Coordinates of C-alpha atoms and ligand atoms in Angstrom, one line a residue:
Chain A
X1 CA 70.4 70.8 100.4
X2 CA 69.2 67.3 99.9
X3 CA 69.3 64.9 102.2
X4 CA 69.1 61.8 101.2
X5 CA 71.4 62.9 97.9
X6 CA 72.3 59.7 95.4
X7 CA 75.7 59.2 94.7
X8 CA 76.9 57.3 91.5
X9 CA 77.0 53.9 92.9
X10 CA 73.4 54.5 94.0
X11 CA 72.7 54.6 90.3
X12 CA 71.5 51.1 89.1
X13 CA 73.6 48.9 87.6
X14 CA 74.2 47.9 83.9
X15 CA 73.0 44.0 85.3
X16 CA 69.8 46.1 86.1
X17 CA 69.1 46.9 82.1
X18 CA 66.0 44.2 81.8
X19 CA 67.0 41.2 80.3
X20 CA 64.7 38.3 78.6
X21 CA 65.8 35.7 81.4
X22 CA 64.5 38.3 83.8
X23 CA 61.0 37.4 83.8
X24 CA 60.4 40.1 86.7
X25 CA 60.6 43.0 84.0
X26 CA 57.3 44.2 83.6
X27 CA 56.5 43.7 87.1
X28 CA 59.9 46.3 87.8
X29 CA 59.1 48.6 85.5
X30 CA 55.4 48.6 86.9
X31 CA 56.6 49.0 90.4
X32 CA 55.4 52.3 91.8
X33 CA 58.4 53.4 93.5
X34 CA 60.8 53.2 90.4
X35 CA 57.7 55.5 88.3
X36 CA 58.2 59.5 88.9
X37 CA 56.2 60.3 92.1
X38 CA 53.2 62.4 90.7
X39 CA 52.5 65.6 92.8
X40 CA 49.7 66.4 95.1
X41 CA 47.1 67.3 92.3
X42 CA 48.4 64.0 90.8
X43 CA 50.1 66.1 88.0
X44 CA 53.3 64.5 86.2
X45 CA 56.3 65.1 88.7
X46 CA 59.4 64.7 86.4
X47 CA 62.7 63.0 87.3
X48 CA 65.7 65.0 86.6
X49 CA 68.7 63.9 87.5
X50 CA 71.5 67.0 88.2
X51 CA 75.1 66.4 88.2
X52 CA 76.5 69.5 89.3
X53 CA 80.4 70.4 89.5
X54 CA 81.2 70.9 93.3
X55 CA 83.3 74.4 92.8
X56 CA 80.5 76.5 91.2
X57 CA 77.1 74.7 90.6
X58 CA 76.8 73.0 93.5
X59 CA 77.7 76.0 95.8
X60 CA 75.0 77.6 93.8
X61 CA 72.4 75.1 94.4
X62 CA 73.7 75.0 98.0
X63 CA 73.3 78.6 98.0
X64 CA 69.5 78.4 96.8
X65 CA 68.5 75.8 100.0
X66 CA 70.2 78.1 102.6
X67 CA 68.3 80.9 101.1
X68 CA 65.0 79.0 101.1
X69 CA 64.4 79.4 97.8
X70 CA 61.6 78.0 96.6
X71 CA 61.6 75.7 93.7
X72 CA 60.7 72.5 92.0
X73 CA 61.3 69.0 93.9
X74 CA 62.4 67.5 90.7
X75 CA 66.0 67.5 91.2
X76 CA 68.3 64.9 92.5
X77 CA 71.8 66.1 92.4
X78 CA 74.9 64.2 92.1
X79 CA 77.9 66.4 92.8
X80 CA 81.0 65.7 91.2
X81 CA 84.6 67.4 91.0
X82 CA 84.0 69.4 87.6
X83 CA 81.5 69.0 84.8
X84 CA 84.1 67.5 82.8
X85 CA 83.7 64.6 85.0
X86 CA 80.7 63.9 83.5
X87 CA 81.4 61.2 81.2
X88 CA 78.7 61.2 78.1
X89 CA 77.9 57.3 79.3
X90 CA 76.2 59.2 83.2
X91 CA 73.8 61.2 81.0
X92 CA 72.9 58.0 78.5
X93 CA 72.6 55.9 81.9
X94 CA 70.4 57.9 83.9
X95 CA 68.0 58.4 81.1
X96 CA 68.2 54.8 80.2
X97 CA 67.7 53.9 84.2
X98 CA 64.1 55.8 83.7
X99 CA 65.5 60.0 84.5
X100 CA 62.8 62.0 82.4
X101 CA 65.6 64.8 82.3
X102 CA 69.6 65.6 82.9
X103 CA 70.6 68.4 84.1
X104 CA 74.5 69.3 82.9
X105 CA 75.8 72.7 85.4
X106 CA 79.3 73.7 85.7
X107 CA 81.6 76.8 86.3
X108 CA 81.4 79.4 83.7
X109 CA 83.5 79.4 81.0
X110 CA 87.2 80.6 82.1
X111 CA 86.1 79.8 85.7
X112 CA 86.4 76.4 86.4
X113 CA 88.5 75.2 89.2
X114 CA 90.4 73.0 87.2
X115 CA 91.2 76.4 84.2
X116 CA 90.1 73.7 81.1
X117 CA 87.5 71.1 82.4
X118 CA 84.1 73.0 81.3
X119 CA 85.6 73.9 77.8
X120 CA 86.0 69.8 77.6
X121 CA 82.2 69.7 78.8
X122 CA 81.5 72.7 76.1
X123 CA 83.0 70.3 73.2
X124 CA 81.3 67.3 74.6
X125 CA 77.9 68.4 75.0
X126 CA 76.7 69.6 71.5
X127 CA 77.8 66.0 70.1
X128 CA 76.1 64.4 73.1
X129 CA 72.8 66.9 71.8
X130 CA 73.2 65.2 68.6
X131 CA 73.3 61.3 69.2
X132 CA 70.4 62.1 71.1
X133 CA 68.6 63.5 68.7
X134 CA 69.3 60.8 66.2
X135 CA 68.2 58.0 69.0
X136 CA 65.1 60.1 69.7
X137 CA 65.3 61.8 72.7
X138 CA 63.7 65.4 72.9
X139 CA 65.6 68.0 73.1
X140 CA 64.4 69.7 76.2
X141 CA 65.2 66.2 78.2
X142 CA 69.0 66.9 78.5
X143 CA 70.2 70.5 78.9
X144 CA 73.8 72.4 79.8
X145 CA 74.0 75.4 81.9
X146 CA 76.7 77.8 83.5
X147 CA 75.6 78.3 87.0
X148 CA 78.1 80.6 89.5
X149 CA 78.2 79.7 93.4
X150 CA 76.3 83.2 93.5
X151 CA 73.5 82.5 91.3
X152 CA 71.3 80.2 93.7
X153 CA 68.1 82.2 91.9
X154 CA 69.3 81.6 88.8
X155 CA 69.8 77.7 89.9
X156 CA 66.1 77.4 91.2
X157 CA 64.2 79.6 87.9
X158 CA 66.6 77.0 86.1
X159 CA 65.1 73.8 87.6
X160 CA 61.0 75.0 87.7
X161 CA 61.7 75.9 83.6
X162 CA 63.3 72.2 83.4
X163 CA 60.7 70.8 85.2
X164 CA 57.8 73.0 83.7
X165 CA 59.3 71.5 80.2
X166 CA 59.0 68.0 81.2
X167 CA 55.8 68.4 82.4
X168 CA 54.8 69.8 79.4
X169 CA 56.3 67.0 77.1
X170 CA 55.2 64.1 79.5
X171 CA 57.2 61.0 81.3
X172 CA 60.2 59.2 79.2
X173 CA 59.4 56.1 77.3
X174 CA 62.9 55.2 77.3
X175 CA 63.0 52.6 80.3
X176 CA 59.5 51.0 79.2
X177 CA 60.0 50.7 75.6
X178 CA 63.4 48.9 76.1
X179 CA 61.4 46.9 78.7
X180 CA 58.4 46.1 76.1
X181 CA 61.4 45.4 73.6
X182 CA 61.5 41.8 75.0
X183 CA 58.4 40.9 76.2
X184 CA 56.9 41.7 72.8
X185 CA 59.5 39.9 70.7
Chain B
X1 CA 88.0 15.3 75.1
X2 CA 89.2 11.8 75.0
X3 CA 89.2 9.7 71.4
X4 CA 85.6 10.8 70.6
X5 CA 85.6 13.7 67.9
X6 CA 84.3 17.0 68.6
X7 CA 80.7 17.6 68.0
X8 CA 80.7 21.4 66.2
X9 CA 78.1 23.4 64.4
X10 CA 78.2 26.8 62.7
X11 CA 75.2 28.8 62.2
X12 CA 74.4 32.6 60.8
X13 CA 71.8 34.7 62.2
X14 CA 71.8 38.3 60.5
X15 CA 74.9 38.5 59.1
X16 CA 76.5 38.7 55.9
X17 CA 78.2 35.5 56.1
X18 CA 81.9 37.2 56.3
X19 CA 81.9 35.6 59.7
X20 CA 81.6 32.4 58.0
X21 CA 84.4 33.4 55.7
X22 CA 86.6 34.1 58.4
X23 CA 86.3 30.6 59.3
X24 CA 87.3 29.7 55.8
X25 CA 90.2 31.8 56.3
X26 CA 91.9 29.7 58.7
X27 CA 93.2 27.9 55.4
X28 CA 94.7 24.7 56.0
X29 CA 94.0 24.7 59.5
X30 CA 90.4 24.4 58.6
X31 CA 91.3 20.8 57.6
X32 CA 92.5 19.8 61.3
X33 CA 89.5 21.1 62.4
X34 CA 87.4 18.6 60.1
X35 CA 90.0 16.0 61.4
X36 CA 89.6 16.5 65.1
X37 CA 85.6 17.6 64.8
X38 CA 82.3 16.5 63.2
X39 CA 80.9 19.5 61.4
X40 CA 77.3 19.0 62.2
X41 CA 75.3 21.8 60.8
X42 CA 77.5 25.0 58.6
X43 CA 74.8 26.3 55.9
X44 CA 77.4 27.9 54.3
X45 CA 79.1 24.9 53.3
X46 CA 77.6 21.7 54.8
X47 CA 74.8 20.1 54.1
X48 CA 72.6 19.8 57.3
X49 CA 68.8 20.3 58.0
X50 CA 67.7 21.8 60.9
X51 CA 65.8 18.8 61.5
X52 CA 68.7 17.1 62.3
X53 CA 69.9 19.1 64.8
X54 CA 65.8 18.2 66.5
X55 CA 66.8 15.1 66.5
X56 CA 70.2 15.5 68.4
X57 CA 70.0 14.6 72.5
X58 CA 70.3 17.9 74.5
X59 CA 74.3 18.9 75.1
X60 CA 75.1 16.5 72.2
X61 CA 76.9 19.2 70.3
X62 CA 80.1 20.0 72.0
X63 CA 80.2 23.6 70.3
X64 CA 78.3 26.2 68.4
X65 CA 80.1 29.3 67.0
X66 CA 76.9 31.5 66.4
X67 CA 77.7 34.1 63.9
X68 CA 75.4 36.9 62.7
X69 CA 72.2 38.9 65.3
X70 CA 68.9 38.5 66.3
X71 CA 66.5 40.3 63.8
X72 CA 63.7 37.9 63.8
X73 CA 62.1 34.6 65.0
X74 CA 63.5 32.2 63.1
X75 CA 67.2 33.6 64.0
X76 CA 65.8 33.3 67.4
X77 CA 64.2 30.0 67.1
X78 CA 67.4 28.6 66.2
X79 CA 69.4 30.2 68.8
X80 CA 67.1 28.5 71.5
X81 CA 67.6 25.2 69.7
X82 CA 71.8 25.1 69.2
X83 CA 72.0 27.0 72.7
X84 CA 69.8 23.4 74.0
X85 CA 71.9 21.0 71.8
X86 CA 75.2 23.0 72.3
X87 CA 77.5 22.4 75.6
X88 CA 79.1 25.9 74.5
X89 CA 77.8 28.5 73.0
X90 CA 80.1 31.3 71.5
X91 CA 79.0 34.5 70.0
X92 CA 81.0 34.8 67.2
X93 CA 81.8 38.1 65.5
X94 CA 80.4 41.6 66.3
X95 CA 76.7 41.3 65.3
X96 CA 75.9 37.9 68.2
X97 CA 78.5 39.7 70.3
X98 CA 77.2 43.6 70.0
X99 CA 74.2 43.5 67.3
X100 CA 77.0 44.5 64.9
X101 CA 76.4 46.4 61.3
X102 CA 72.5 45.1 61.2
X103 CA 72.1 46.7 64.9
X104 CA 72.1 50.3 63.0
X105 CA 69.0 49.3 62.0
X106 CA 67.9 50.5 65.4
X107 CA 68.2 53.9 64.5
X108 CA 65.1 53.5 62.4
X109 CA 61.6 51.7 63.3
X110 CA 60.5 48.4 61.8
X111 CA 57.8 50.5 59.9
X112 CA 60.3 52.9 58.3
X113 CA 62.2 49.9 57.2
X114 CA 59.5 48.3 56.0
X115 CA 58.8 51.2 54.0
X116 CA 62.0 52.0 52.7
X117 CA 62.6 48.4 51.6
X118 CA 59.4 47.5 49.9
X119 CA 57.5 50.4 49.5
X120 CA 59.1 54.1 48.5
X121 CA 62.1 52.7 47.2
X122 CA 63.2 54.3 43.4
X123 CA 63.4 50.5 42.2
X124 CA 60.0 49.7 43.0
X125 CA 56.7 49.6 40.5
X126 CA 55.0 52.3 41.9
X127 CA 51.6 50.6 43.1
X128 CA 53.2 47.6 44.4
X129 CA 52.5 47.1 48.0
X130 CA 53.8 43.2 48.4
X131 CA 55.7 43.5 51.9
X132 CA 56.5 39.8 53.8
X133 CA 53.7 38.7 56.0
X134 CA 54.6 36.0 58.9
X135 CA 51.3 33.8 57.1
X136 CA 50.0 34.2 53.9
X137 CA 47.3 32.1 52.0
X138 CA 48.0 31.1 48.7
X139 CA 45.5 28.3 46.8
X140 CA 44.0 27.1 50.2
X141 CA 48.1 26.3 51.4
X142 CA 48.8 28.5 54.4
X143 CA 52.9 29.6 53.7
X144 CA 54.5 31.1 56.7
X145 CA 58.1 33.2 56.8
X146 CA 60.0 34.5 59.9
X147 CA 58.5 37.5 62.1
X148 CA 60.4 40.6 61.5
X149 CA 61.6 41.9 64.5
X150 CA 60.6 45.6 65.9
X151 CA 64.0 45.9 66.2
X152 CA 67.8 44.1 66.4
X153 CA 69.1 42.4 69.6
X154 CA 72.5 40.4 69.9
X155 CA 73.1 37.1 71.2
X156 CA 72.9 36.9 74.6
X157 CA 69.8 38.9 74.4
X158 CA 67.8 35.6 73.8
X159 CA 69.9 32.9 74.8
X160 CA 73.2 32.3 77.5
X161 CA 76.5 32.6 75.8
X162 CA 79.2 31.4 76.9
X163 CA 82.0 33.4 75.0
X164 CA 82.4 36.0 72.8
X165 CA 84.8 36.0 70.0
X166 CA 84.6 39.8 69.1
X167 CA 85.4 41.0 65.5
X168 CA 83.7 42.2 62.0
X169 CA 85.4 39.3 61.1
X170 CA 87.6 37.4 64.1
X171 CA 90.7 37.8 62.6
X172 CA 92.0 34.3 61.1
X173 CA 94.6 33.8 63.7
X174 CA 92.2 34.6 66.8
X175 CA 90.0 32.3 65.5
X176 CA 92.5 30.1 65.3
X177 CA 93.9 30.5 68.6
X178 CA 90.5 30.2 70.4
X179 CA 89.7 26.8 68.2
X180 CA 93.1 25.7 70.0
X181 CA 92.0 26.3 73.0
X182 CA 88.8 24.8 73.2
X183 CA 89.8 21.4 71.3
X184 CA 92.6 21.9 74.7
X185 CA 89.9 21.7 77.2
X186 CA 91.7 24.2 78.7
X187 CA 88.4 26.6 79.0
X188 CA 88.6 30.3 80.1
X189 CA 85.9 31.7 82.5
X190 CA 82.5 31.6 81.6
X191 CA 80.9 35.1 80.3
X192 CA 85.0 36.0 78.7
X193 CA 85.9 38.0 75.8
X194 CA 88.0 35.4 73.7
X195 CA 90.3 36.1 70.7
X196 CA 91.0 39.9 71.5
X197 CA 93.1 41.5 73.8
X198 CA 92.2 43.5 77.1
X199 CA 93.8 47.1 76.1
X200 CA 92.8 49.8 74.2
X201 CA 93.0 49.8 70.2
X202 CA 95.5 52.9 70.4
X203 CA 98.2 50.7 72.7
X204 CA 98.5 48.2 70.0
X205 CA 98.6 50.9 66.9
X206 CA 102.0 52.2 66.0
X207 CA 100.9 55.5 65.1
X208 CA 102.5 58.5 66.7
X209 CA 100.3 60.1 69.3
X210 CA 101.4 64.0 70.2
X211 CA 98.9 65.6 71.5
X212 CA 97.9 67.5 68.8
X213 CA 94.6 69.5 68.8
X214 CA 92.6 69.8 65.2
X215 CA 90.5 72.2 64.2
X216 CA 88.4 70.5 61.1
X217 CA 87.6 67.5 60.8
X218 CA 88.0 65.3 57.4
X219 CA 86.9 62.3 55.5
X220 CA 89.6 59.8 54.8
X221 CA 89.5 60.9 51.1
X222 CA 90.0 64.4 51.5
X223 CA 93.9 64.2 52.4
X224 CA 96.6 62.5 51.9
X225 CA 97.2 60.7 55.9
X226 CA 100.5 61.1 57.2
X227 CA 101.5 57.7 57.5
X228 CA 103.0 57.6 61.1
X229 CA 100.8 60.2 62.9
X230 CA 97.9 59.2 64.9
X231 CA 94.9 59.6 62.3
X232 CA 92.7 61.1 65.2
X233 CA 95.2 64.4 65.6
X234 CA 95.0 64.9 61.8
X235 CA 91.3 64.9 61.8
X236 CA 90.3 61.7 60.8
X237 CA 87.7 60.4 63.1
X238 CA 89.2 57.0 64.4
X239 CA 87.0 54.4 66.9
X240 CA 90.9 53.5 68.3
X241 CA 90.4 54.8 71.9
X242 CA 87.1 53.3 72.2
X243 CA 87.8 49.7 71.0
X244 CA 89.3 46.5 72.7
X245 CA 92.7 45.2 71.2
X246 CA 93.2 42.2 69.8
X247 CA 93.1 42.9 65.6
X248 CA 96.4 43.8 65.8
X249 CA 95.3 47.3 64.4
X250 CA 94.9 46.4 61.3
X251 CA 92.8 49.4 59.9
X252 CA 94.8 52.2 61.2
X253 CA 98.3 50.0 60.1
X254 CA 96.5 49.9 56.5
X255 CA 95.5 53.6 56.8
X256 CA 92.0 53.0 57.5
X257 CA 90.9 54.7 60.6
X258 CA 89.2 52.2 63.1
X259 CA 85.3 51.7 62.8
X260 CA 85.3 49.6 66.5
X261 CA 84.5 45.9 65.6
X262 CA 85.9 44.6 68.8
X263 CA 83.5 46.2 70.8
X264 CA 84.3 48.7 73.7
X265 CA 87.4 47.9 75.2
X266 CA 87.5 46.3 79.0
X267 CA 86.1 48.9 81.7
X268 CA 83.9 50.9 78.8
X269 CA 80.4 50.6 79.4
X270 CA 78.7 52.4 76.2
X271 CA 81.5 52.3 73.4
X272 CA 79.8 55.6 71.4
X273 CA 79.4 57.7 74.6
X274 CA 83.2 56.6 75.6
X275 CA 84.2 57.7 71.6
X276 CA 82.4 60.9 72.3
X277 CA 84.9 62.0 74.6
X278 CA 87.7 60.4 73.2
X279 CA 86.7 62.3 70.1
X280 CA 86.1 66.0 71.5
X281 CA 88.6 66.1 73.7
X282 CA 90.9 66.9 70.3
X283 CA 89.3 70.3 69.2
X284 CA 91.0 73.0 69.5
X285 CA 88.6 75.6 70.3
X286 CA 87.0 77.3 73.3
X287 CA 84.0 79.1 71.1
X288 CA 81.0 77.7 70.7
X289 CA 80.2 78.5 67.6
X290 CA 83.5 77.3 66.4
X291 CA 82.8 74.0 67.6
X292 CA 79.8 73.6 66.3
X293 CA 81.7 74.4 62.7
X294 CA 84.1 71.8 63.9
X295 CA 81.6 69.3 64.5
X296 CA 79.9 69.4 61.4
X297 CA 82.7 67.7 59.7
X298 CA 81.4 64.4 61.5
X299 CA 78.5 64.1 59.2
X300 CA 76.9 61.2 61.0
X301 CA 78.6 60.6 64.3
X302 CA 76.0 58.1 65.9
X303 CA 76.3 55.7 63.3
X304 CA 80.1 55.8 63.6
X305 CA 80.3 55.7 67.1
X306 CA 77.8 53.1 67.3
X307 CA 78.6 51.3 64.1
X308 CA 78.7 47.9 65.8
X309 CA 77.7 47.9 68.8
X310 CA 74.2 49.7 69.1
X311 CA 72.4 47.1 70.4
X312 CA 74.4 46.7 73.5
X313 CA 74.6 50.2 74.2
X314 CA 72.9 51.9 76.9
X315 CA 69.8 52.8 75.1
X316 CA 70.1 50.1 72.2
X317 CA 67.5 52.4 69.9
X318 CA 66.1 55.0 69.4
X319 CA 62.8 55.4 70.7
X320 CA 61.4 58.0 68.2
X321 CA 57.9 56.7 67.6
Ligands
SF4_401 S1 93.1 57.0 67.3 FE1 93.3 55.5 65.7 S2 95.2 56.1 64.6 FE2 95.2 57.1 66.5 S3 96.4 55.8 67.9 FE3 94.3 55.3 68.2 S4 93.9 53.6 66.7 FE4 95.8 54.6 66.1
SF4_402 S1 91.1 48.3 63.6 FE1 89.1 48.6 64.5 S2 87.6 48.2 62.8 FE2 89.7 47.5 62.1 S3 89.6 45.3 62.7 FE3 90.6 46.3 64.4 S4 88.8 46.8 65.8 FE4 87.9 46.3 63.8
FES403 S1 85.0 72.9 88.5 FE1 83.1 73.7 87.8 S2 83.2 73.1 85.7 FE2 85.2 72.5 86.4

């Protein structure tokens, strides 16, 4: 369905996190092709990043390209074996690495391939919700769903709501403020 | 380091000066050290000026052990200045290695602290508004203090480091060892963790692990702990399978479940998100709303899971404004 689809090592780097001796910061975070591309009109395009379990999820969003359904260009997916391969530290990276949203999808509950790996992602994710919260991130930036290889509509209303949200709450500050962090100390 | 003494200073940042203790606590072996080294500059029990350390030739000190973070400019000022005088520089203790206990602080915004501190506290005379100001005028003399920073960074944020000697405190005998070593010459690679070990907390705690799924959590207080089973599968939230060895477990052994001082153990990037898992994965429940119950009982997870180490997490603060 897409492309050129990132894979985790794609993801930047923890030596990419600005540093003081990096003097290049505010230049990077300034750079245009690291900012959210802004859509035709110019309107806010958000960044989600998707990590999609391959047995369910990702057939579903498979499913919703090779029906040509439209939806929002917002997502870039990152498949991976089950949704409880989602280690808490991908969702805190990609938002610190400048994502505007993560988008959580796995089998339904008593579905997964693996019998038990979304009921670990079903105990994970409402702590997850909760350090967020307390380190300021909105709500709507980070959500879970259950989507079935079948549901490829489902997949594509689920992404234009997600990006419609974003748009709605504006980019995340996350990547510029720990940026600004330094050079204003 | 041939005949020529070791040139050594010991400074404190934001820290509560345990760090320093932990030094102290080397006991007699504190005394070799003052044998084999010239203590140039130790606040805590030397006297020093910072003016002489200005004076010293760059690289004349052989070794800084910088205990305590970053939380504003005159911490930093003096960082730059020991890191220029200092051959190494070791973050000592979990604030200069992670941001440590004073790194929760970024939960909150310099204004809210500000606030809480000096102006809606209950022990403050309601009308007084007197909050530190970087310069002040008083009788025509201009005073100055240290800039407040908007927020807590660790060591390495503002200067190089060298090593880091995890702990909230080292433990005596790490520090110890690692003093050994570096009178030795011997030196480990540049950037290492010293003093701790490079396994999980759990490998190195005795407790019985079975398995076992909970379904509530609990405070330390609220039960009596089995004394051989794994405090985690009994409900008491433990930082164990998030943390580096080294302590030789010496909360859990005392019946104190781990809070994480030695930072995330090797291969863990973000020691709260890794704790997060760790953590969940021993409910027993498949129902959401059962979880959530569950949950509750961990009353304030993010400072737990964080509790020294926020600054050097992934997103290092919150970024409510
Ligand atoms: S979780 Fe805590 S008590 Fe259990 S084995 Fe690990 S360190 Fe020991
Ligand atoms: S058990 Fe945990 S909190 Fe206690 S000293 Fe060791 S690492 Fe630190
Ligand atoms: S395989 Fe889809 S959630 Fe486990």
């Amino acid at each position: 369905m897409n492309e050129d689809r990132p894979t985790v090592a794609d993801l930047p780097t923890v030596a990419d996190l600005p540093t003081v001796a990096d003097d290049q910061t505010a230049a990077r975070v300034d750079r245009p092709a690291r900012r959210a591309p802004t859509g035709a009109a110019g309107s806010f395009q958000p960044r989600i990043v998707g990590f999609l379990c391959n047995w369910c999820s990702y057939a579903g969003a498979d499913l919703a390209g090779t029906s040509r359904t439209p939806y929002a260009a917002s997502v870039r997916v990152i498949r991976v074996m089950c949704s409880a391969r989602i280690d808490p530290t991908f969702v805190l990276k990609a938002l610190a690495e400048g994502a505007d949203g993560v988008l959580i999808c796995g089998c339904h509950p008593g579905d997964c391939h693996y019998s038990e790996g979304n009921y670990k992602t079903m105990r994970r994710y409402p702590l997850l919700k909760r350090m967020l919260a307390d380190l300021g991130i909105e709500d709507a930036r980070v959500r879970l769903e259950w989507v079935s290889a079948s549901e490829g509509q489902r997949f594509a209303d689920l992404v234009d709501d997600m990006t419609q949200r974003l748009r709605a709450l504006g980019p995340s500050r996350i990547k510029t403020a720990l940026a600004t962090d330094h050079a204003e100390r | 380091m041939g005949g020529r003494k070791l040139q050594i200073a010991l400074y404190w940042g934001a820290g509560c000066g345990g760090c320093d203790v932990a030094v102290l606590d080397t006991n007699e072996f504190i005394l070799d050290v003052a044998a084999l080294a010239d203590i140039r500059l130790w606040p805590i029990a030397v006297d020093g000026k910072y003016r002489d350390v200005e004076e010293m030739a760059d690289g004349e000190l052989d070794l800084t052990l910088f205990n305590g973070a970053v939380r504003n400019s005159e911490n930093e000022h003096i960082a730059r200045l020991l890191r220029r005088k200092s051959r190494l520089l070791v973050a000592f203790g979990s604030c200069a290695h992670m941001g440590g206990i004073p790194g929760l602080a970024n939960l909150a915004t310099k204004e809210e602290i500000y606030d809480r501190a000096y102006l809606h506290n209950p022990s403050i005379e309601p009308g007084n508004t007197t909050v530190p100001l970087a310069q002040t005028s008083v009788n025509g003399y201009s005073l100055e203090l240290p800039r407040f920073y908007q927020r807590v960074f660790k060591l390495d944020d503002v200067v190089d480091v060298d090593y880091y000697l995890p702990g909230c405190p080292p433990a005596a005998d790490q520090v110890r060892a690692v003093l050994e070593v570096i009178v030795s010459g011997v030196l480990p690679p540049k950037g290492s963790v010293v003093g701790a070990g490079d396994r999980g907390l759990c490998d190195e705690c005795t407790r019985t692990k079975a398995e076992k799924k909970i379904k509530e959590f609990r405070r330390p207080w609220q039960i009596m702990a089995d004394p051989e089973a794994c405090l985690l599968e009994q409900g008491i939230l433990c930082a164990g399978p998030a943390t580096r060895s080294g302590c030789g477990a010496r909360c859990p052994t005392s019946s104190i479940p781990c809070r994480g001082c030695y930072g995330p153990m090797p291969g863990v990037v973000d020691q709260g998100a890794k704790l997060l898992s760790a953590v969940t994965s021993v409910i027993d429940s498949k129902d959401p709303d059962e979880i959530d119950a569950i949950l509750a009982g961990l009353p304030d997870f993010t400072g737990y899971a964080y509790r020294f180490s926020l600054p050097a997490s992934l997103l290092q603060r919150s970024v409510r404004s």
